[in-house]
XYZ file of C-alpha atoms in Angstrom:
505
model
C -2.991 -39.898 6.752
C -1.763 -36.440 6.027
C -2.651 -33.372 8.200
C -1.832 -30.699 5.861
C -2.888 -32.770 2.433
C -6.571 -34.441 3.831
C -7.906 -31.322 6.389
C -5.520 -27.903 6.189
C -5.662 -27.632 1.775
C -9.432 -28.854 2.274
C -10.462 -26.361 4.461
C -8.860 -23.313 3.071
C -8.898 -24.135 -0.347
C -12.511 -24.925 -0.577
C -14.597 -24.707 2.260
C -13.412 -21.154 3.485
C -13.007 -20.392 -0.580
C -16.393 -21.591 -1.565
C -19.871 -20.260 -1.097
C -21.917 -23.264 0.091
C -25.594 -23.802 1.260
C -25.901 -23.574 4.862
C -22.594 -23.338 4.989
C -22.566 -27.121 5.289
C -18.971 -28.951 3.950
C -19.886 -32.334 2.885
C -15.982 -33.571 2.632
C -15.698 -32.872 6.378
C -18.968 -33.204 7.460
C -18.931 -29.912 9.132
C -20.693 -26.200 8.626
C -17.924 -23.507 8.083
C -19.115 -20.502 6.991
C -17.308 -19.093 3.455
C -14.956 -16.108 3.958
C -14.438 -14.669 0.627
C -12.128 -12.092 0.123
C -8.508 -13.590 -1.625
C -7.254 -14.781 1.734
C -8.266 -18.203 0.666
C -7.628 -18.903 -2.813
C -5.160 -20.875 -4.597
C -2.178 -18.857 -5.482
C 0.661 -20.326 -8.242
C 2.987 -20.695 -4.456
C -0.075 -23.103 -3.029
C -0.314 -24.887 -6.359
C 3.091 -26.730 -5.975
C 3.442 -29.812 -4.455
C 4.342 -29.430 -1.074
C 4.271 -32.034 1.581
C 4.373 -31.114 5.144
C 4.774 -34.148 7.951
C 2.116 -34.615 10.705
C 4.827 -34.062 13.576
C 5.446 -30.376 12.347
C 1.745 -29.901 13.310
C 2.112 -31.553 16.332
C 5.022 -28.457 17.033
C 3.050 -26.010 15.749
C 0.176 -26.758 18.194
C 2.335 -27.127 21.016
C 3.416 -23.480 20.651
C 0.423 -21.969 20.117
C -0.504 -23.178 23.095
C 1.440 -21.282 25.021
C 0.643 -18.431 24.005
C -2.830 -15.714 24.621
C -4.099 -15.234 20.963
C -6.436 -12.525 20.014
C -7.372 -11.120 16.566
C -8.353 -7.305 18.421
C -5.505 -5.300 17.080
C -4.912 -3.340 20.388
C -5.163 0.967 19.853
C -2.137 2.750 21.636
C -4.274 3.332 24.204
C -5.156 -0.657 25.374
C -2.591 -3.194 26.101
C -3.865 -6.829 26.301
C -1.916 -9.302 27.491
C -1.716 -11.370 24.133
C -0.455 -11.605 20.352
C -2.604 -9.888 18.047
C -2.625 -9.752 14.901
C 0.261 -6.807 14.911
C 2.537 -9.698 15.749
C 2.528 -10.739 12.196
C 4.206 -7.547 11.013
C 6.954 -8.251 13.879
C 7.516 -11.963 12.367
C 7.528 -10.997 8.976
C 9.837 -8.824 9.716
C 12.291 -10.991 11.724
C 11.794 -13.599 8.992
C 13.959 -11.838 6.517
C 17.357 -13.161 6.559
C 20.165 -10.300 6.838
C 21.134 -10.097 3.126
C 17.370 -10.091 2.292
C 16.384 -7.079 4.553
C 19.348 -5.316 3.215
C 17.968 -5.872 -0.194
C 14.641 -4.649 0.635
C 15.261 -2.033 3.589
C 12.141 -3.562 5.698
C 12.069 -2.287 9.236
C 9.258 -2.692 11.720
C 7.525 0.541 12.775
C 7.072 1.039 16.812
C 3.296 0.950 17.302
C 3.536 4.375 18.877
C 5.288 6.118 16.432
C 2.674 4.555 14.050
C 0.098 6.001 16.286
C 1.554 9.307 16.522
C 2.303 9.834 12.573
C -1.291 8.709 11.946
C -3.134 11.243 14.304
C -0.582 14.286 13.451
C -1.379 13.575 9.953
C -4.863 13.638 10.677
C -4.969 16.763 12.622
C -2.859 18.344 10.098
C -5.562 17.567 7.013
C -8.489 18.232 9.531
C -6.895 21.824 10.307
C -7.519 22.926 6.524
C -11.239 23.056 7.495
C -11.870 23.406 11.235
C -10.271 25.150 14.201
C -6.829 23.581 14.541
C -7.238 23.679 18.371
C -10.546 22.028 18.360
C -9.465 19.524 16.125
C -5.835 18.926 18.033
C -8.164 18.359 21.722
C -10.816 16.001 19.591
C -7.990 13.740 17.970
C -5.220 13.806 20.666
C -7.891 13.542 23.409
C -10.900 12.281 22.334
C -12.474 15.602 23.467
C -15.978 15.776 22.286
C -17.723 17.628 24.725
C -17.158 21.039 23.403
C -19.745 23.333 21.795
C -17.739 23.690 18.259
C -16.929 19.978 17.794
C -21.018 19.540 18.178
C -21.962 21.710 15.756
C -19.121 20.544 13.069
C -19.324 16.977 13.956
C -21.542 15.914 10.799
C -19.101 17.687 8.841
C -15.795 16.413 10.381
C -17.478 12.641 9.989
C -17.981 13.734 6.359
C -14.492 14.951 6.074
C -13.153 11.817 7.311
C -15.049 9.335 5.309
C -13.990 11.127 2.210
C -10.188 10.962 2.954
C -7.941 8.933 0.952
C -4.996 7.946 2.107
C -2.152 5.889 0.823
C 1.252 3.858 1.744
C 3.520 3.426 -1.262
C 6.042 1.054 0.876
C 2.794 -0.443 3.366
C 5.358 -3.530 4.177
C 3.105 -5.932 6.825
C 0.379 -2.724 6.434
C 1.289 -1.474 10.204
C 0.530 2.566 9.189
C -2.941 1.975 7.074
C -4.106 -0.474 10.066
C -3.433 2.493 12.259
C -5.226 4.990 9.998
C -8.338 2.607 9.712
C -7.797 2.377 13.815
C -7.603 6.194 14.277
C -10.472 7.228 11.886
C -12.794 4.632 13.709
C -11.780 6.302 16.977
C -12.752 9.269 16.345
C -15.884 8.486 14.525
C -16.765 6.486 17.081
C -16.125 9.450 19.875
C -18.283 11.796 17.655
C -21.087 8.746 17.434
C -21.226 7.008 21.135
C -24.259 5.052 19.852
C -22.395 2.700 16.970
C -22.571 -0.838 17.856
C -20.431 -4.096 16.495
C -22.588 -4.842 13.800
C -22.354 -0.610 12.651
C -18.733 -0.558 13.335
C -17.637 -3.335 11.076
C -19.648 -1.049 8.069
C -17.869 1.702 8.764
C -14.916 -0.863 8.922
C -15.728 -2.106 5.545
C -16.754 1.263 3.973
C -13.094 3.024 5.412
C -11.392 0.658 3.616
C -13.282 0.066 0.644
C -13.007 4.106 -0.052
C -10.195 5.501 2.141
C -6.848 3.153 2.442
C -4.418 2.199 -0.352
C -1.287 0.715 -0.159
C 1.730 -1.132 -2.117
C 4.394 -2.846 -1.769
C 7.397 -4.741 -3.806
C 7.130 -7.675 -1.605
C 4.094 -10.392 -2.452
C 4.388 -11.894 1.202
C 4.335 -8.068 2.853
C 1.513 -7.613 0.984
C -0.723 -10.613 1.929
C 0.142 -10.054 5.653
C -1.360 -6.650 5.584
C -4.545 -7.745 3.617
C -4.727 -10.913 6.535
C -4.798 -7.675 9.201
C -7.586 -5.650 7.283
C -9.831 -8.862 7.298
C -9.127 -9.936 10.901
C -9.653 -6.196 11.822
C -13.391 -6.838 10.576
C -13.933 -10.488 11.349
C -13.507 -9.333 14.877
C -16.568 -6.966 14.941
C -19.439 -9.083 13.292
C -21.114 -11.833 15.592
C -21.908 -13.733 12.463
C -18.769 -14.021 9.687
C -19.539 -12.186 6.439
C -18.171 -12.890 3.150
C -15.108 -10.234 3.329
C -14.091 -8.020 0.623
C -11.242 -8.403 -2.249
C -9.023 -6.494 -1.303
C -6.856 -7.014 -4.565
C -6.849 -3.583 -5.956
C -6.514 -1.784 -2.568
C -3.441 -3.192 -1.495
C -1.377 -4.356 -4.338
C 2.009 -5.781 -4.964
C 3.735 -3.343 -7.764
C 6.904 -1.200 -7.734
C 5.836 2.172 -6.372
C 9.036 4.276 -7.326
C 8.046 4.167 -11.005
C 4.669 4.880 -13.434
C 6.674 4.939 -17.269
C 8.939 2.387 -18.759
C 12.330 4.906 -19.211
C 10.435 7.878 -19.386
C 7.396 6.195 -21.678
C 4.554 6.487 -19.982
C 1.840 3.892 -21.297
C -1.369 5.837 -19.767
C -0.423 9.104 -21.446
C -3.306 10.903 -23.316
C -3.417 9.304 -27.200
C -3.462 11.205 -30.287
C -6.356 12.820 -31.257
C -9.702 13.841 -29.853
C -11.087 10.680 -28.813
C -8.909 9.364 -25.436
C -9.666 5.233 -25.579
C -7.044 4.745 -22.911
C -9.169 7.255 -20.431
C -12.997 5.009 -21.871
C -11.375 1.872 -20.833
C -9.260 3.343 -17.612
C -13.064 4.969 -16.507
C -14.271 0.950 -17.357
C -11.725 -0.656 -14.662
C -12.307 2.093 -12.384
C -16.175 0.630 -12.640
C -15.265 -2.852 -12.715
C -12.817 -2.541 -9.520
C -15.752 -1.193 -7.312
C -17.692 -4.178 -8.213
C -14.936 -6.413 -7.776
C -14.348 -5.840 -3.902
C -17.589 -6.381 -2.716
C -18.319 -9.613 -5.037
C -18.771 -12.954 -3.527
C -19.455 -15.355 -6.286
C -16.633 -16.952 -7.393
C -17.149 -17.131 -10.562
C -17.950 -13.452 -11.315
C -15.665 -12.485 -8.918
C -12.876 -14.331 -11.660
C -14.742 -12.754 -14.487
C -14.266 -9.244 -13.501
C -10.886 -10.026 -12.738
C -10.171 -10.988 -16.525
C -12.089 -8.180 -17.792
C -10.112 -5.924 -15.637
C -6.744 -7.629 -16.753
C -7.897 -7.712 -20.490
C -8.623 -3.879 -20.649
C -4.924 -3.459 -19.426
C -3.393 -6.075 -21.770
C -5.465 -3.768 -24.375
C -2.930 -1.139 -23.365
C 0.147 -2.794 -22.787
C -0.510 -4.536 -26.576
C -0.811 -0.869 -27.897
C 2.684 0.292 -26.993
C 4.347 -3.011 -28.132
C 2.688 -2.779 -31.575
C 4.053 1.058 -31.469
C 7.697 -0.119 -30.513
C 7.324 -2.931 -32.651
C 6.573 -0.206 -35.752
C 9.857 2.373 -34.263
C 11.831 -1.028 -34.652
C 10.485 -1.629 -38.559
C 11.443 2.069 -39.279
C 14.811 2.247 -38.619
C 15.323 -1.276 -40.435
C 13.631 -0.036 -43.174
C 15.635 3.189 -43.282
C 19.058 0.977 -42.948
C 22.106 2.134 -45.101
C 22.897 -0.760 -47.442
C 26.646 0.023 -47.447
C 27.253 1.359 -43.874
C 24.420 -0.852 -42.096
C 22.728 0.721 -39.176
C 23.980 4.009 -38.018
C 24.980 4.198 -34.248
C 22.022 6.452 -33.582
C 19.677 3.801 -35.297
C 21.077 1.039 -33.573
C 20.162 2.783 -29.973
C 16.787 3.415 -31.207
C 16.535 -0.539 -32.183
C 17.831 -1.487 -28.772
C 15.598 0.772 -26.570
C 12.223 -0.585 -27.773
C 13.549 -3.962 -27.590
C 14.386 -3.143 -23.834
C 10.759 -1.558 -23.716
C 9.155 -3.957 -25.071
C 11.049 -6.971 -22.676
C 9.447 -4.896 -20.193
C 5.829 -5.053 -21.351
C 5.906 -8.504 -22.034
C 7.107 -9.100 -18.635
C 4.058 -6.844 -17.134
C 1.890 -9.103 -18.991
C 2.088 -11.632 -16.443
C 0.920 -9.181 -13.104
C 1.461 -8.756 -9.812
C 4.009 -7.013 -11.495
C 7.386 -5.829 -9.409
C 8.663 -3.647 -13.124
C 5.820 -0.762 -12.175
C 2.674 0.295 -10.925
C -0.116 2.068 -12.552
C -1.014 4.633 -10.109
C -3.631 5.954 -13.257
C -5.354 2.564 -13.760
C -5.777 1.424 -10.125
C -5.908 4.886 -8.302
C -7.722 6.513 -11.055
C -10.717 7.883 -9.470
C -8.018 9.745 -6.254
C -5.989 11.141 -8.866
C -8.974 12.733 -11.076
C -10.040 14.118 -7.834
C -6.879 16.133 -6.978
C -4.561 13.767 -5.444
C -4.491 12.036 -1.452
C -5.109 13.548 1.394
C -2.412 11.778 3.403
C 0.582 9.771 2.169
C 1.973 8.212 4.910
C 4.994 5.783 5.747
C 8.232 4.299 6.610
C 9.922 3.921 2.655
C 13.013 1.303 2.690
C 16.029 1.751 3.826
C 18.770 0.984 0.989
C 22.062 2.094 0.478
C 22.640 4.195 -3.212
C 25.206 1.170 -3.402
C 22.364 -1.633 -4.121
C 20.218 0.424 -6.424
C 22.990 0.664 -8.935
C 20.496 -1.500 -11.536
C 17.415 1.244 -11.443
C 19.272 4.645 -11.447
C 19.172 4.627 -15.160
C 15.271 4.204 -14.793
C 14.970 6.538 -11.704
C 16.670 9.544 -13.931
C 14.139 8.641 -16.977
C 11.254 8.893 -14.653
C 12.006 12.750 -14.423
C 12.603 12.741 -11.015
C 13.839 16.543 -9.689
C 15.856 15.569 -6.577
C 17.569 12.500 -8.420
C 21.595 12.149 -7.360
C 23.399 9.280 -8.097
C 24.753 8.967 -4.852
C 20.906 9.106 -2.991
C 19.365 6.848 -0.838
C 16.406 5.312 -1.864
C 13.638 7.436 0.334
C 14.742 10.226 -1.219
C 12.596 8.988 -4.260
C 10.024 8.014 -2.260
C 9.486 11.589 -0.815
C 9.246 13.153 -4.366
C 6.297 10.015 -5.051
C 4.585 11.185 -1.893
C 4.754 14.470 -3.359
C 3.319 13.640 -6.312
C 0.524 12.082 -4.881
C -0.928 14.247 -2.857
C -3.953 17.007 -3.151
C -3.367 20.379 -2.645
C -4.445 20.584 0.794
C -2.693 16.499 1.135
C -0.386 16.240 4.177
C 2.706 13.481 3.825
C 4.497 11.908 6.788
C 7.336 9.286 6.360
C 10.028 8.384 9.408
C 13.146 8.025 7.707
C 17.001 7.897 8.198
C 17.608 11.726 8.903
C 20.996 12.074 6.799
C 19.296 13.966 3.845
C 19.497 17.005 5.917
C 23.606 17.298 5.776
C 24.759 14.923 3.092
C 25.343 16.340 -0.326
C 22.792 14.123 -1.741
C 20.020 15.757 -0.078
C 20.657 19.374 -1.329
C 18.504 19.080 -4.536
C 15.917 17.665 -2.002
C 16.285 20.143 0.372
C 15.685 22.893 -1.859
C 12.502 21.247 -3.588
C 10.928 20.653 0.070
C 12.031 24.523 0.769
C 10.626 26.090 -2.465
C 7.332 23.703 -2.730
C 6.597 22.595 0.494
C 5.020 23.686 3.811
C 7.190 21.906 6.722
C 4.280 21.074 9.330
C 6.866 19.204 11.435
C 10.901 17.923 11.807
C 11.575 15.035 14.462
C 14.926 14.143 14.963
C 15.574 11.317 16.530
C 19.128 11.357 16.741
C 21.006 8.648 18.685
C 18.158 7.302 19.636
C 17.283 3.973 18.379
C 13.587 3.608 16.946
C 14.248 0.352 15.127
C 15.676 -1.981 17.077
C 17.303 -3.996 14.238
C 18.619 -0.588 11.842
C 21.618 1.000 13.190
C 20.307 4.122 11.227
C 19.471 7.487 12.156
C 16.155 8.095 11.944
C 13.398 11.509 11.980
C 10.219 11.977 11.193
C 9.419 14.345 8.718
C 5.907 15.903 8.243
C 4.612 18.697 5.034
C 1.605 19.787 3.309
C 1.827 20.578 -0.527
C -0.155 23.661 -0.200
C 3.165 26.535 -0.118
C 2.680 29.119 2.972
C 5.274 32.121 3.193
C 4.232 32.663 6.866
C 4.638 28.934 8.388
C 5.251 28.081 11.561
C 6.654 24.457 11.872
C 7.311 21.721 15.072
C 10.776 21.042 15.536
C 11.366 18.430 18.220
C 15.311 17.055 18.893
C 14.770 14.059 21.126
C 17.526 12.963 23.412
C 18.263 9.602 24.807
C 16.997 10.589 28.264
């Protein structure tokens, strides 16, 4: 009777979503195997009522067909003639109604540039341990016939499957799926041998320990997870159930880690840390989580997970909650509460608004780079923080500036652009020997807004490399300005840096 209500909600909902026995689905009469992996399960959007008519289908269909569709995202180097899965990134982004993209400054990255950023970057980490001309021929090139490159290939495979790697704005996840596609490259040129079935491991492995990612946007967020999964459907003759990738690419405001300056994870009082025991116990539970395919355990570790963060978030309201009692306690019978008091009072009711709101997660308020990124962070940091942050106007941020100062950050002006903050985050995040890459608008290097950034990347950074793109437009929709800008945290006093100033012709 109804398309969408007696096959489409049947099908994804519970025979893709539900581990069966010979993959046989009785309601249909038909064997579908069980995917696994989030991309299939009820979500609070899919539990409305919503009733599509049998003649949209009938549209739908009748422009697919016209089309070539292939789930192989193409490298820089093929072109097929069809829509893969990149596409999605393109129709997200053309989706977003004017006002909306303004809101959330979400351009679509050129494949190329996405391509280039991810190999420089590459090269650039690569270059702290090997011969940077070696290592330039092997990744530009796929030059692997060369005495040097034999005899450190064990170690550069090493090197690479030990990278971490992270986009704090990942959008429809265009740079990660072109770090997963560059790593595999070159693995694969320093392994001829690896077949489908070995691939999609090292598929599932690169992602499982190497790419992280976050954005604001829920929908962004699922797009990029619906790549990752295609990207290893496409290798294995036989579907396997695919990973969660939940806590690797995660909806959550990147720009901030405290709650006006609080920060929730800090170290407690005395000698015995609980908040690092139980941030040690997710860390544990989140590695089990991704590769689990029941569906109940899968939900269990889930609430366990959530649980040990409500523990926290419960611990700071009961503190606020006690800063509240104090001052009413300490309240001048005559005068009432003194101005100073009163502030006090209001601030941990603003805090604690805030916590109550993070109870209910995906939360948009924060993220907590020390609960989900734990393990990278105890280890030094990323290797490679890489991206294209939004583009938004100091003019519609008006309602976080008060939070962005509290955070601490060094380069804040109330008059910045948004990226600006998301440079200082990169920063942040990276190892010693990390390299960070972000295209961007290019004003921060005249307006007065940038000087406080300027002189941080001058003082703490090493500039690997400054693209300007001038008048040239990269985006097609953004009438901005944009470069590329490329530095490693580790200070040198004698660097030498790429600066390229690209004309229209």
């Amino acid at each position: 009777k109804n398309y969408y209500d007696d096959f489409l909600k049947l099908i994804f909902f519970e025979a893709l979503n539900t581990k069966r026995e010979n993959d046989y689905f009785e309601k249909l009469d038909i064997k579908m195997p069980f995917l696994n992996g989030g991309l299939f399960e009820k979500d609070e959007f899919d539990k409305k009522n919503i009733y599509l008519e049998n003649s949209l289908f009938k549209t739908i269909f009748k422009t697919f067909n016209q089309y070539n569709f292939t789930i192989i995202e193409d490298s820089k180097d093929d072109k097929e003639v069809a829509i893969d899965p990149e596409m999605m990134g393109r129709v997200f982004e053309n989706l977003l109604e004017e006002n909306y993209r303004k809101g959330k400054g979400a351009f679509y990255t050129p494949r190329e540039i996405v391509y280039y950023m991810c190999e420089s970057s590459i090269v650039e980490y690569l270059s702290n341990f090997f011969k940077r001309d070696k290592i330039e021929k092997l990744v530009f090139k796929g030059i692997t016939d060369d005495e040097y490159i034999k005899k450190e290939a064990l170690n550069i495979k090493e090197r690479l499957l030990s990278l971490k790697s992270v986009d704090i704005a990942i959008g429809s996840g265009a740079f990660p799926m072109g770090m997963l596609q560059t790593i595999v490259a070159i693995l694969e040129n320093l392994d001829k041998t690896l077949n489908d079935e070995e691939r999609a491991k090292l598929k599932r492995s690169i992602i499982e320990n190497s790419i992280f990612g976050i954005d604001i946007d829920p929908s962004a967020v699922e797009i990029a997870k619906l790549r990752f999964w295609l990207s290893l459907v496409v290798d294995e003759e036989k579907p396997f159930p695919l990973p969660n990738l939940y806590y690797k690419i995660m909806v959550g405001n990147s720009l901030f880690e405290t709650i006006y300056g609080i920060d929730l994870l800090k170290k407690a009082d005395g000698l015995f840390d609980e908040k690092k025991e139980k941030i040690d116990e997710i860390q544990n539970l989140i590695h089990k989580f991704y590769n689990e395919n029941d569906k109940h355990k899968k939900e269990n570790l889930k609430n366990k997970i959530e649980n040990l963060i409500d523990e926290i978030l419960l611990q700071e309201i009961k503190k606020q909650e006690d800063i509240i009692q104090s001052q009413v306690k300490n309240i001048n019978l005559i005068n009432g509460l003194s101005k100073k008091q009163s502030e006090i009072i209001e601030k941990s009711h603003n805090i604690i608004a805030i916590l109550e709101k993070i109870k209910h997660r995906p939360t948009t308020e924060l993220f907590f780079y020390k609960i989900y990124f734990a393990e990278v962070l105890k280890n030094g940091g990323f290797d490679i923080v890489i991206g294209n942050p939004p583009y938004i106007r100091q003019e519609s941020i008006k309602e976080i500036k008060d939070r962005l100062k509290a955070e601490g950050y060094k380069c804040f002006n109330g008059t910045a652009d948004i990226y600006i903050y998301f440079f200082e985050k990169g920063y942040n995040l990276l190892s010693n020997n990390g390299v960070l890459s972000y295209i961007t608008s290019n004003k921060y290097t005249r307006a007065k807004y940038g000087s406080k950034f300027r002189e941080f990347l001058l003082k703490n950074c090493d500039i690997k490399e400054y693209i300007d793109f001038n008048g040239v437009k990269v985006f097609e929709s953004a009438t901005v300005d944009t470069s590329i800008l490329s530095f490693s945290k580790k200070k040198n006093e004698n660097n030498e840096l790429i600066y390229c100033d690209i004309k229209e012709d």
